[in-house]
């Protein structure tokens, strides 16, 4: 029982409070950086940046207090061993695991927030393993808040929506680029990049467009318009963020 109480001693709790302040600060700055990316419709947004910043801070700040690792019973200079090598192995291994959940589907990238949450869970596990229970509990609550509430917050805040569109026309009936640009503008979208591909053998011309709009307009209205006014052979629409 004495060993267990060492994890909740006044000195341990004071350090846990300092670590938690670092984590809250990292979360706030990660949110600010992520909002800039979210505002421009990029795949990595507020949740991803916030979680990565929090996890990095957790793995860094716990190394400042080796005398209080394991409740002060086995410090980094004592008989408890050096956990920094274990931490390095964990970070490397979790990096591979996180990469496995990131998937590209057409033009869309999904799984970034899941990968960041896995890495953050590893950082919280390291914090618990070193005996900073209060800080780990606080970090877990912050992560739950980020994962459950920030997607809705990103949707409410001013932002840009980026959509990737592929349109395939019969070569002889492909509309000029200016016609497509005008139709996109009618529905609130600006074309920010173009790519063209003439398919060998089929005689089809493929347009790959990146559309950007303020807020979250309905892209299906634009697709409906193009599908009914032009000879569209095939189309694909993918949000850049999922």
XYZ file of C-alpha atoms in Angstrom:
242
model
C 0.000 0.000 0.000
C 2.886 2.335 0.710
C 4.172 1.791 -2.814
C 0.735 2.621 -4.243
C 0.347 5.752 -2.137
C 3.670 7.021 -3.510
C 1.961 7.554 -6.873
C -0.442 10.012 -5.224
C 2.009 11.826 -2.965
C 1.922 15.662 -2.887
C 5.102 15.834 -4.982
C 3.660 13.455 -7.590
C 0.369 15.354 -7.758
C 2.182 18.669 -8.167
C 4.184 17.294 -11.091
C 1.036 15.755 -12.581
C -0.539 19.203 -12.478
C 2.440 20.736 -14.297
C 2.348 17.970 -16.944
C -1.382 18.498 -17.405
C -0.840 22.233 -17.934
C 1.693 21.405 -20.650
C -0.834 19.099 -22.297
C -3.615 21.693 -22.215
C -1.270 24.270 -23.750
C -0.199 21.825 -26.458
C -3.828 20.994 -27.179
C -4.704 24.672 -27.577
C -1.833 25.372 -29.969
C -2.569 22.197 -31.932
C -6.181 23.339 -32.316
C -5.052 26.703 -33.679
C -2.683 25.132 -36.203
C -5.254 22.530 -37.186
C -7.960 25.129 -37.714
C -5.812 26.867 -40.308
C -5.619 23.576 -42.232
C -9.301 22.838 -41.616
C -10.267 26.315 -42.859
C -8.566 25.566 -46.177
C -10.254 22.155 -46.466
C -7.124 20.050 -46.009
C -7.272 16.398 -44.954
C -5.536 16.931 -41.594
C -7.602 19.284 -39.446
C -8.112 20.348 -35.854
C -8.410 16.875 -34.369
C -5.303 15.498 -36.044
C -3.097 18.464 -35.160
C -4.431 18.677 -31.590
C -3.808 14.985 -30.892
C -0.330 14.921 -32.415
C 0.705 18.027 -30.477
C -0.687 16.609 -27.222
C 1.005 13.227 -27.692
C 4.359 14.791 -28.543
C 4.200 16.971 -25.451
C 3.294 14.032 -23.220
C 6.235 11.959 -24.461
C 8.585 14.907 -23.975
C 7.532 16.374 -20.654
C 7.544 13.097 -18.691
C 11.296 12.874 -19.338
C 11.822 16.014 -17.262
C 11.004 14.230 -13.991
C 13.021 10.974 -13.819
C 13.198 11.215 -10.044
C 9.426 10.714 -9.863
C 9.108 7.849 -12.319
C 7.277 4.867 -10.795
C 6.246 6.982 -7.828
C 9.878 7.854 -7.098
C 10.635 4.250 -6.184
C 12.746 3.418 -9.225
C 14.059 6.519 -10.911
C 15.972 6.782 -14.165
C 19.231 6.752 -12.191
C 18.294 4.000 -9.809
C 17.477 0.325 -10.000
C 14.266 0.768 -11.995
C 15.972 0.691 -15.373
C 15.864 3.250 -18.142
C 12.406 3.362 -19.796
C 13.496 5.772 -22.552
C 14.585 2.888 -24.787
C 11.233 1.214 -24.297
C 9.502 4.500 -25.161
C 11.518 4.727 -28.385
C 10.410 1.237 -29.357
C 6.779 2.028 -28.573
C 6.810 5.220 -30.638
C 8.375 3.418 -33.605
C 5.972 0.484 -33.447
C 2.888 2.649 -33.050
C 4.026 4.690 -36.065
C 3.687 1.589 -38.237
C 0.307 0.766 -36.697
C -0.967 4.290 -37.295
C 0.178 4.231 -40.915
C -1.883 1.083 -41.423
C -5.197 2.838 -40.679
C -4.596 5.720 -43.118
C -6.276 4.914 -46.415
C -6.556 6.708 -49.712
C -9.861 6.225 -51.515
C -9.758 7.920 -54.892
C -8.939 11.525 -54.152
C -9.870 11.254 -50.462
C -7.690 10.480 -47.478
C -9.269 8.958 -44.399
C -7.976 7.664 -41.083
C -5.652 10.548 -40.134
C -7.536 11.314 -36.918
C -7.699 7.604 -36.053
C -3.946 7.271 -36.584
C -3.316 10.348 -34.411
C -5.585 8.952 -31.673
C -3.690 5.633 -31.689
C -0.392 7.478 -31.280
C -1.918 9.589 -28.488
C -3.170 6.438 -26.751
C 0.401 5.133 -26.804
C 1.663 8.388 -25.263
C -0.980 8.133 -22.531
C 0.061 4.531 -21.918
C 3.673 5.644 -21.482
C 2.530 8.332 -19.034
C 0.618 5.740 -17.007
C 3.550 3.348 -17.130
C 5.825 5.973 -15.603
C 3.318 6.499 -12.810
C 1.827 9.898 -13.706
C -1.729 8.688 -13.263
C -3.492 12.009 -12.775
C -1.910 13.528 -15.893
C -2.782 10.417 -17.917
C -6.411 10.541 -16.794
C -6.597 14.230 -17.696
C -5.015 13.538 -21.101
C -7.507 10.741 -21.791
C -10.416 13.086 -21.016
C -8.956 15.711 -23.345
C -8.632 13.132 -26.135
C -12.246 12.010 -25.656
C -13.336 15.659 -25.861
C -11.343 16.203 -29.060
C -12.603 13.049 -30.781
C -16.262 13.467 -29.813
C -16.839 17.208 -30.162
C -14.318 18.696 -32.569
C -15.759 17.242 -35.780
C -19.007 19.104 -35.109
C -17.036 22.213 -34.109
C -15.095 22.133 -37.401
C -18.390 21.992 -39.302
C -19.778 25.043 -37.461
C -16.679 27.257 -37.723
C -16.020 29.173 -40.979
C -14.201 26.887 -43.375
C -13.651 25.944 -46.994
C -14.882 22.738 -48.543
C -12.593 21.059 -51.060
C -14.076 18.465 -53.405
C -12.333 16.369 -56.037
C -14.422 15.671 -59.154
C -13.714 13.402 -62.115
C -15.847 13.866 -65.236
C -15.598 11.706 -68.366
C -17.103 12.935 -71.629
C -17.248 11.647 -75.163
C -14.364 13.370 -76.831
C -16.473 14.906 -79.589
C -18.986 16.350 -77.108
C -16.706 17.432 -74.242
C -17.703 20.937 -73.103
C -15.034 23.655 -73.046
C -13.303 24.346 -69.762
C -14.953 27.763 -69.433
C -18.410 26.179 -69.551
C -17.556 23.877 -66.649
C -16.000 26.769 -64.729
C -19.165 28.844 -65.186
C -21.408 26.011 -63.980
C -19.189 25.486 -60.932
C -19.381 29.180 -60.040
C -23.190 29.074 -60.331
C -23.242 26.521 -57.509
C -20.710 28.273 -55.274
C -17.576 26.377 -56.313
C -14.336 27.745 -57.686
C -12.093 25.446 -59.724
C -8.623 25.703 -58.208
C -6.852 23.080 -60.326
C -7.374 21.133 -63.558
C -6.055 17.891 -65.019
C -6.964 16.391 -68.388
C -6.601 12.840 -69.660
C -7.460 11.503 -73.103
C -8.179 7.784 -72.740
C -6.558 5.685 -75.453
C -8.943 3.522 -77.436
C -12.174 4.729 -75.816
C -12.203 8.216 -77.308
C -13.192 9.638 -73.930
C -11.828 12.831 -72.401
C -11.411 12.872 -68.622
C -11.440 16.059 -66.542
C -10.077 15.931 -62.993
C -11.079 19.028 -61.045
C -10.377 20.362 -57.568
C -13.293 22.510 -56.426
C -13.262 24.848 -53.442
C -16.208 26.610 -51.827
C -16.967 28.652 -48.731
C -18.972 26.684 -46.187
C -20.502 23.349 -47.171
C -22.645 23.659 -50.313
C -24.281 20.574 -51.799
C -21.976 19.275 -54.573
C -24.709 17.008 -55.947
C -26.529 20.041 -57.358
C -23.477 20.741 -59.525
C -23.146 17.090 -60.556
C -26.879 16.993 -61.387
C -26.487 20.046 -63.575
C -23.490 18.633 -65.439
C -25.054 15.203 -65.838
C -28.230 16.568 -67.415
C -26.732 19.249 -69.651
C -23.623 17.461 -70.963
C -22.895 14.009 -72.306
C -21.268 12.650 -69.184
C -20.098 9.063 -69.559
C -18.809 8.691 -66.008
C -18.214 10.846 -62.934
C -16.764 10.497 -59.476
C -16.998 12.949 -56.589
C -14.801 12.653 -53.507
C -14.445 15.012 -50.551
C -10.806 15.690 -49.762
C -11.536 15.065 -46.067
C -13.347 12.092 -44.550
